[in-house]
């Protein structure tokens, strides 16, 4: 098997680890009401969990300046003026990890005002770990070039290292 | 020795590389851009995401350095970097060629301060203030101005490029990861250099390097002065395999291990601060001088100076004990630190995918209104799009981390005498990348 075939097979295996659907039973979808406080530069709670198919009603409360909550990968967005509550509903249709972020400039750290929505079991991290395990095996799986390691005797070790 | 392709074999390309003018003109543009960046930081809007200084230094340049310059060109950026230019001109007594009147004492750098210790410490110091530096235009401007003045001062006292080689924190970052780049300057025929006198290449090199003795990309700034000075056409600009500098031979310094560990710790902390959902951590990192900032700094230093080094020392100790009980731990630590190089570079690339690409949409807007004064030079002001982290970008990050781990394990295997010896290093790399993956994707 030549090197390119090996690379192709590894790429396919890696892709399968990351993307292959798994037969995991889904929880029954339900309605959830989640109140999120926003202030510079944090959402509270910063992490939200939902099951796939849940209908989420978000109440965004702004505690200092105007903030918004925009969910990556979707059209869902809310904006709240200081002291006001903005309400919106969406269906968490696809499992995964989604970032939500403030899109109204609210200060210097505004670009990094983020939160996380987890929909369904957090499989991506587990898949990523499996991919890393594969990478570890692939990295170690090769015929090594023998090397002479440095030794305690200073002169001989410097000679070895300076080759 | 693995295969190399000498780019100077192509006459038109060799002519272009030998011609000092293209490089000089790019450097002049870079210097103008650098000075404008300082002015924008000082005079422009204090809103970071609308100021040229923040967007072009920390989003455009810093990302280009990690995604393009280092992985493909090593210290290529150093050949255009404007920071050492004024000092270099004074030392040389001319813009392009050496003049009659040169300025500067030309003292040697103290021997006890050699190595990458100061650069690593500088990078750590910048990291402690990163939440402020990366978001506050005035702080970025003052920092750049400080670098310019420091480089000039050092050029007046010490040998050329002392600032770049000994103090510049970015120089430490670039030099460490330049070892994996596929571009190198080497001599074609060592015999020609050995017999040639005077050593024109050595005399011309502002970095104080003698090309015949070059074994690593870490210190070579790719200025190509040696190529221009060599009368025997004996300097090669080689394309080579990625990671060619990482091998069992060669002398390694303990400072390289320190530098590599500082870079790993910084990648973890930056990922947690800038990409994590923990608002309290962002506020702590930003509130310089507050109790929460001191707690953040303490945690950062603990991770960078105690936890990660202890884990790596344990891995190296296990590696050494499993293979050769008589190994010198200090030297083995320096030697084994090569595994940190691909690991760190790929971790920084994975971090950059989320950090910069989600903010790249602000670049056209800031180009149109660089000072945030309401200009609209190119009709794109106010059109800053907010990027998103999608499943695709998460997948790319996971793949990048996996490649970094495989590469690091491969280096561990290459520099170890057995699989048993490489295994503890691979486990260390696995744990680091798992943490990085958790911070980026989970």
CSV table of C-alpha atoms in Angstrom, one decimal, chain B residues 9-368:
chain,number,residue,atom,x,y,z
B,9,UNK,CA,18.4,27.0,-9.4
B,10,UNK,CA,15.6,29.0,-11.2
B,11,UNK,CA,17.5,32.0,-12.6
B,12,UNK,CA,14.6,34.5,-12.6
B,13,UNK,CA,13.7,33.7,-9.0
B,14,UNK,CA,17.3,33.8,-7.9
B,15,UNK,CA,17.6,37.2,-9.6
B,16,UNK,CA,14.6,38.4,-7.7
B,17,UNK,CA,15.9,37.1,-4.4
B,18,UNK,CA,19.3,38.7,-4.9
B,19,UNK,CA,17.8,42.0,-5.8
B,20,UNK,CA,17.6,44.0,-2.5
B,21,UNK,CA,15.0,46.5,-3.9
B,22,UNK,CA,11.8,44.4,-3.7
B,23,UNK,CA,12.5,43.5,-0.1
B,24,UNK,CA,13.5,47.1,0.7
B,25,UNK,CA,10.3,48.5,-0.8
B,26,UNK,CA,8.1,46.0,1.2
B,27,UNK,CA,10.0,46.9,4.3
B,28,UNK,CA,9.4,50.6,3.7
B,29,UNK,CA,5.7,49.9,3.2
B,30,UNK,CA,5.7,47.8,6.4
B,31,UNK,CA,7.4,50.6,8.3
B,32,UNK,CA,4.8,53.1,7.0
B,33,UNK,CA,2.0,50.7,8.0
B,34,UNK,CA,3.6,50.2,11.4
B,35,UNK,CA,3.9,53.9,12.1
B,36,UNK,CA,0.3,54.4,10.9
B,37,UNK,CA,-0.8,51.6,13.2
B,38,UNK,CA,0.8,53.4,16.2
B,39,UNK,CA,-0.9,56.7,15.2
B,40,UNK,CA,-4.3,54.9,14.7
B,41,UNK,CA,-3.9,53.4,18.1
B,42,UNK,CA,-3.1,56.7,19.8
B,43,UNK,CA,-5.4,59.0,17.9
B,44,UNK,CA,-8.2,56.7,16.6
B,45,UNK,CA,-11.4,55.5,18.3
B,46,UNK,CA,-10.9,53.7,21.6
B,47,UNK,CA,-13.4,51.0,20.4
B,48,UNK,CA,-11.0,48.2,19.5
B,49,UNK,CA,-13.2,46.4,16.9
B,50,UNK,CA,-13.3,49.7,14.9
B,51,UNK,CA,-9.7,50.7,15.2
B,52,UNK,CA,-7.0,49.8,12.6
B,53,UNK,CA,-4.4,49.1,15.3
B,54,UNK,CA,-6.4,46.3,16.9
B,55,UNK,CA,-7.8,44.7,13.7
B,56,UNK,CA,-4.7,44.8,11.7
B,57,UNK,CA,-2.2,43.8,14.4
B,58,UNK,CA,-4.2,41.2,16.3
B,59,UNK,CA,-6.6,39.9,13.7
B,60,UNK,CA,-4.9,40.3,10.3
B,61,UNK,CA,-1.1,40.2,11.1
B,62,UNK,CA,-1.1,37.9,14.1
B,63,UNK,CA,-3.4,35.4,12.2
B,64,UNK,CA,-1.3,35.6,9.0
B,65,UNK,CA,1.8,35.0,11.1
B,66,UNK,CA,0.4,31.8,12.5
B,67,UNK,CA,-1.5,30.6,9.5
B,68,UNK,CA,0.8,31.5,6.6
B,69,UNK,CA,4.2,33.1,7.4
B,70,UNK,CA,5.5,30.6,10.0
B,71,UNK,CA,4.0,27.3,8.6
B,72,UNK,CA,5.2,28.1,5.1
B,73,UNK,CA,8.1,30.6,5.5
B,74,UNK,CA,9.5,30.2,9.0
B,75,UNK,CA,10.9,33.6,10.0
B,76,UNK,CA,9.9,35.0,6.7
B,77,UNK,CA,8.1,37.8,8.5
B,78,UNK,CA,11.3,38.8,10.2
B,79,UNK,CA,12.8,39.8,6.8
B,80,UNK,CA,10.1,42.5,6.5
B,81,UNK,CA,9.6,43.4,10.1
B,82,UNK,CA,9.8,47.2,10.5
B,83,UNK,CA,10.8,47.2,14.2
B,84,UNK,CA,14.6,46.8,13.7
B,85,UNK,CA,14.8,49.0,10.6
B,86,UNK,CA,15.7,52.4,12.1
B,87,UNK,CA,18.4,50.8,14.3
B,88,UNK,CA,19.7,48.7,11.4
B,89,UNK,CA,20.0,51.8,9.2
B,90,UNK,CA,21.9,53.6,11.9
B,91,UNK,CA,24.2,50.7,12.5
B,92,UNK,CA,24.8,50.3,8.8
B,93,UNK,CA,25.2,54.0,8.1
B,94,UNK,CA,23.0,53.7,5.1
B,95,UNK,CA,19.6,52.4,3.9
B,96,UNK,CA,20.8,49.6,1.6
B,97,UNK,CA,24.6,49.5,1.7
B,98,UNK,CA,27.1,50.1,4.4
B,99,UNK,CA,28.0,53.8,4.7
B,100,UNK,CA,31.1,55.5,5.9
B,101,UNK,CA,29.7,56.6,9.2
B,102,UNK,CA,28.1,53.9,11.3
B,103,UNK,CA,26.5,54.4,14.7
B,104,UNK,CA,26.4,52.1,17.7
B,105,UNK,CA,28.8,50.6,20.2
B,106,UNK,CA,28.3,47.1,18.8
B,107,UNK,CA,28.8,45.4,22.2
B,108,UNK,CA,28.2,41.7,22.5
B,109,UNK,CA,25.1,40.6,24.3
B,110,UNK,CA,26.0,39.2,27.8
B,111,UNK,CA,26.7,35.5,27.6
B,112,UNK,CA,24.6,34.7,30.7
B,113,UNK,CA,21.5,36.2,29.0
B,114,UNK,CA,21.7,34.1,25.9
B,115,UNK,CA,19.1,31.5,25.0
B,116,UNK,CA,15.4,32.1,24.7
B,117,UNK,CA,14.7,32.7,28.4
B,118,UNK,CA,14.0,36.4,28.0
B,119,UNK,CA,11.9,36.0,24.9
B,120,UNK,CA,9.8,33.4,26.6
B,121,UNK,CA,9.4,35.6,29.7
B,122,UNK,CA,8.4,38.5,27.4
B,123,UNK,CA,5.8,36.4,25.7
B,124,UNK,CA,4.5,35.3,29.1
B,125,UNK,CA,4.4,39.0,30.2
B,126,UNK,CA,2.5,40.0,27.1
B,127,UNK,CA,0.1,37.1,27.8
B,128,UNK,CA,-0.7,38.4,31.3
B,129,UNK,CA,-2.0,41.6,29.8
B,130,UNK,CA,-3.4,40.1,26.5
B,131,UNK,CA,-7.1,40.8,27.3
B,132,UNK,CA,-6.2,44.5,27.5
B,133,UNK,CA,-3.5,44.6,24.8
B,134,UNK,CA,-5.6,42.8,22.2
B,135,UNK,CA,-8.7,45.0,22.7
B,136,UNK,CA,-7.4,48.5,23.6
B,137,UNK,CA,-5.9,50.5,20.7
B,138,UNK,CA,-3.9,52.8,22.9
B,139,UNK,CA,-2.2,49.9,24.8
B,140,UNK,CA,-1.4,48.2,21.5
B,141,UNK,CA,0.1,51.5,20.2
B,142,UNK,CA,2.2,52.1,23.2
B,143,UNK,CA,3.4,48.5,23.1
B,144,UNK,CA,4.5,48.8,19.5
B,145,UNK,CA,6.1,52.1,20.2
B,146,UNK,CA,7.9,50.5,23.1
B,147,UNK,CA,9.2,47.7,20.9
B,148,UNK,CA,10.5,50.3,18.4
B,149,UNK,CA,12.3,52.4,21.0
B,150,UNK,CA,13.7,49.3,22.7
B,151,UNK,CA,15.0,47.8,19.4
B,152,UNK,CA,16.6,51.2,18.5
B,153,UNK,CA,18.2,51.5,21.9
B,154,UNK,CA,19.6,48.0,21.8
B,155,UNK,CA,20.9,48.5,18.3
B,156,UNK,CA,22.8,51.6,19.5
B,157,UNK,CA,24.4,49.5,22.3
B,158,UNK,CA,24.7,45.9,21.1
B,159,UNK,CA,25.4,44.0,17.9
B,160,UNK,CA,22.8,44.1,15.1
B,161,UNK,CA,19.5,42.3,15.6
B,162,UNK,CA,20.1,41.8,19.3
B,163,UNK,CA,16.6,42.8,20.1
B,164,UNK,CA,15.2,40.3,17.5
B,165,UNK,CA,17.4,37.5,18.8
B,166,UNK,CA,17.3,38.1,22.5
B,167,UNK,CA,14.2,40.1,23.5
B,168,UNK,CA,11.5,40.2,20.9
B,169,UNK,CA,8.7,37.9,22.3
B,170,UNK,CA,7.3,37.4,18.7
B,171,UNK,CA,10.9,36.5,17.7
B,172,UNK,CA,10.9,33.7,20.3
B,173,UNK,CA,7.5,32.5,19.0
B,174,UNK,CA,8.6,32.7,15.4
B,175,UNK,CA,12.0,31.2,15.9
B,176,UNK,CA,10.6,28.2,17.8
B,177,UNK,CA,8.1,27.3,15.2
B,178,UNK,CA,10.2,28.2,12.2
B,179,UNK,CA,12.0,24.9,12.8
B,180,UNK,CA,9.1,23.2,11.1
B,181,UNK,CA,8.9,25.5,8.1
B,182,UNK,CA,9.7,24.1,4.6
B,183,UNK,CA,12.0,27.0,3.7
B,184,UNK,CA,15.6,27.2,4.8
B,185,UNK,CA,18.9,29.0,4.0
B,186,UNK,CA,21.8,26.7,3.8
B,187,UNK,CA,25.1,26.4,1.9
B,188,UNK,CA,25.3,24.4,-1.3
B,189,UNK,CA,28.8,23.1,-0.9
B,190,UNK,CA,30.5,23.3,2.5
B,191,UNK,CA,33.9,22.9,1.0
B,192,UNK,CA,33.5,26.2,-0.9
B,193,UNK,CA,32.8,28.1,2.3
B,194,UNK,CA,35.6,26.4,4.2
B,195,UNK,CA,38.2,27.5,1.7
B,196,UNK,CA,36.7,31.0,1.0
B,197,UNK,CA,38.1,34.0,2.7
B,198,UNK,CA,37.0,36.6,3.8
B,199,UNK,CA,33.6,35.2,5.0
B,200,UNK,CA,31.5,37.7,3.2
B,201,UNK,CA,28.3,36.0,4.1
B,202,UNK,CA,29.1,36.2,7.8
B,203,UNK,CA,30.1,39.8,7.6
B,204,UNK,CA,26.9,40.7,5.7
B,205,UNK,CA,24.5,38.8,8.0
B,206,UNK,CA,22.8,41.2,10.4
B,207,UNK,CA,21.9,38.2,12.6
B,208,UNK,CA,25.5,37.4,13.1
B,209,UNK,CA,25.2,33.9,11.6
B,210,UNK,CA,27.6,32.0,9.5
B,211,UNK,CA,25.6,30.0,6.9
B,212,UNK,CA,28.0,27.1,6.9
B,213,UNK,CA,27.1,26.3,10.5
B,214,UNK,CA,23.4,26.8,10.1
B,215,UNK,CA,21.6,23.6,11.4
B,216,UNK,CA,18.2,25.1,12.3
B,217,UNK,CA,15.9,27.8,11.1
B,218,UNK,CA,15.4,29.1,14.7
B,219,UNK,CA,17.8,32.1,14.3
B,220,UNK,CA,17.8,32.8,10.6
B,221,UNK,CA,15.7,35.8,9.7
B,222,UNK,CA,15.7,35.0,5.9
B,223,UNK,CA,17.0,38.5,5.1
B,224,UNK,CA,19.0,36.9,2.3
B,225,UNK,CA,22.0,39.2,2.8
B,226,UNK,CA,24.2,36.1,2.7
B,227,UNK,CA,22.8,35.2,-0.7
B,228,UNK,CA,23.6,38.7,-2.0
B,229,UNK,CA,27.1,38.8,-0.4
B,230,UNK,CA,28.3,35.4,-1.6
B,231,UNK,CA,30.6,35.8,-4.6
B,232,UNK,CA,30.6,32.0,-5.3
B,233,UNK,CA,26.9,31.5,-5.6
B,234,UNK,CA,27.1,29.0,-2.8
B,235,UNK,CA,24.0,29.9,-0.8
B,236,UNK,CA,20.9,27.8,-1.4
B,237,UNK,CA,17.3,28.8,-0.5
B,238,UNK,CA,15.8,25.3,-0.1
B,239,UNK,CA,12.3,24.0,-0.1
B,240,UNK,CA,12.3,20.9,2.2
B,241,UNK,CA,10.1,18.6,4.2
B,242,UNK,CA,8.1,20.2,7.0
B,243,UNK,CA,9.8,19.7,10.4
B,244,UNK,CA,13.2,18.9,8.9
B,245,UNK,CA,14.9,20.7,11.9
B,246,UNK,CA,13.4,18.2,14.3
B,247,UNK,CA,15.7,15.2,14.5
B,248,UNK,CA,17.8,13.1,16.8
B,249,UNK,CA,21.0,15.1,16.3
B,250,UNK,CA,21.9,18.6,17.0
B,251,UNK,CA,22.5,20.4,20.3
B,252,UNK,CA,19.4,21.7,22.1
B,253,UNK,CA,19.1,24.2,24.9
B,254,UNK,CA,17.0,23.9,28.0
B,255,UNK,CA,15.6,27.4,27.1
B,256,UNK,CA,13.9,25.8,24.1
B,257,UNK,CA,11.9,23.5,26.4
B,258,UNK,CA,10.9,26.6,28.5
B,259,UNK,CA,9.9,28.5,25.4
B,260,UNK,CA,7.8,25.6,24.1
B,261,UNK,CA,6.0,25.2,27.4
B,262,UNK,CA,5.3,28.9,27.7
B,263,UNK,CA,3.7,28.8,24.2
B,264,UNK,CA,1.6,25.8,25.1
B,265,UNK,CA,0.4,27.4,28.3
B,266,UNK,CA,-0.4,30.7,26.5
B,267,UNK,CA,-2.4,28.8,23.9
B,268,UNK,CA,-4.5,27.2,26.6
B,269,UNK,CA,-5.1,30.4,28.5
B,270,UNK,CA,-5.9,32.5,25.4
B,271,UNK,CA,-8.4,29.8,24.3
B,272,UNK,CA,-10.1,29.8,27.7
B,273,UNK,CA,-10.2,33.7,28.0
B,274,UNK,CA,-11.1,34.6,24.4
B,275,UNK,CA,-13.1,31.6,23.2
B,276,UNK,CA,-14.6,30.2,26.4
B,277,UNK,CA,-18.1,31.0,27.8
B,278,UNK,CA,-16.7,32.2,31.2
B,279,UNK,CA,-17.4,35.9,31.5
B,280,UNK,CA,-15.8,36.1,35.0
B,281,UNK,CA,-12.5,34.9,33.4
B,282,UNK,CA,-12.6,37.5,30.7
B,283,UNK,CA,-13.4,40.3,33.2
B,284,UNK,CA,-10.6,39.0,35.5
B,285,UNK,CA,-8.1,39.0,32.6
B,286,UNK,CA,-9.2,42.5,31.6
B,287,UNK,CA,-9.3,44.1,35.0
B,288,UNK,CA,-5.5,44.7,35.3
B,289,UNK,CA,-4.5,45.5,38.9
B,290,UNK,CA,-7.7,44.1,40.5
B,291,UNK,CA,-7.8,41.2,42.9
B,292,UNK,CA,-9.4,39.0,40.2
B,293,UNK,CA,-6.6,39.9,37.7
B,294,UNK,CA,-4.0,38.9,40.3
B,295,UNK,CA,-5.8,35.6,40.7
B,296,UNK,CA,-5.9,35.2,37.0
B,297,UNK,CA,-2.2,36.0,36.7
B,298,UNK,CA,-1.4,33.6,39.5
B,299,UNK,CA,-3.3,30.9,37.7
B,300,UNK,CA,-1.6,31.6,34.4
B,301,UNK,CA,1.8,31.6,35.9
B,302,UNK,CA,1.1,28.4,37.9
B,303,UNK,CA,0.0,26.7,34.7
B,304,UNK,CA,3.0,28.0,32.6
B,305,UNK,CA,5.7,27.7,35.2
B,306,UNK,CA,4.6,24.8,37.4
B,307,UNK,CA,1.9,22.5,36.1
B,308,UNK,CA,2.8,22.1,32.5
B,309,UNK,CA,6.5,22.0,33.1
B,310,UNK,CA,6.0,19.4,35.9
B,311,UNK,CA,3.9,17.3,33.6
B,312,UNK,CA,6.4,17.5,30.8
B,313,UNK,CA,9.3,16.8,33.2
B,314,UNK,CA,7.4,13.8,34.4
B,315,UNK,CA,6.9,12.6,30.8
B,316,UNK,CA,10.6,13.1,30.0
B,317,UNK,CA,11.7,11.5,33.2
B,318,UNK,CA,9.5,8.5,32.5
B,319,UNK,CA,10.7,8.4,29.0
B,320,UNK,CA,14.3,8.5,30.1
B,321,UNK,CA,13.9,6.0,33.0
B,322,UNK,CA,12.1,3.5,30.7
B,323,UNK,CA,14.8,3.5,28.2
B,324,UNK,CA,18.2,4.5,29.6
B,325,UNK,CA,18.4,4.9,33.4
B,326,UNK,CA,21.7,6.7,33.1
B,327,UNK,CA,20.3,9.6,31.0
B,328,UNK,CA,20.9,13.2,32.1
B,329,UNK,CA,17.5,14.6,32.7
B,330,UNK,CA,18.5,18.2,31.9
B,331,UNK,CA,19.9,17.4,28.5
B,332,UNK,CA,17.1,14.9,27.8
B,333,UNK,CA,14.6,17.6,28.6
B,334,UNK,CA,16.1,20.0,26.1
B,335,UNK,CA,16.4,17.2,23.5
B,336,UNK,CA,12.8,15.9,24.0
B,337,UNK,CA,11.4,19.5,23.8
B,338,UNK,CA,11.3,19.1,20.1
B,339,UNK,CA,7.9,17.3,20.5
B,340,UNK,CA,6.5,20.6,21.8
B,341,UNK,CA,7.2,22.4,18.5
B,342,UNK,CA,4.6,20.8,16.1
B,343,UNK,CA,2.2,20.4,19.1
B,344,UNK,CA,2.3,24.1,19.9
B,345,UNK,CA,2.2,25.4,16.3
B,346,UNK,CA,-0.9,23.3,15.5
B,347,UNK,CA,-2.6,24.3,18.7
B,348,UNK,CA,-2.0,28.0,17.9
B,349,UNK,CA,-3.4,27.4,14.4
B,350,UNK,CA,-6.5,25.7,15.8
B,351,UNK,CA,-7.0,28.6,18.2
B,352,UNK,CA,-6.6,31.1,15.4
B,353,UNK,CA,-9.3,29.5,13.3
B,354,UNK,CA,-11.9,30.5,16.0
B,355,UNK,CA,-10.2,33.6,17.3
B,356,UNK,CA,-9.5,35.4,14.0
B,357,UNK,CA,-11.7,34.1,11.4
B,358,UNK,CA,-14.8,35.0,13.3
B,359,UNK,CA,-13.5,38.6,13.3
B,360,UNK,CA,-12.0,38.8,9.9
B,361,UNK,CA,-15.3,40.4,8.6
B,362,UNK,CA,-14.2,43.6,10.4
B,363,UNK,CA,-11.2,44.1,8.2
B,364,UNK,CA,-12.9,45.7,5.1
B,365,UNK,CA,-14.9,48.0,7.4
B,366,UNK,CA,-11.8,49.1,9.3
B,367,UNK,CA,-9.9,49.6,6.0
B,368,UNK,CA,-12.6,52.1,5.0
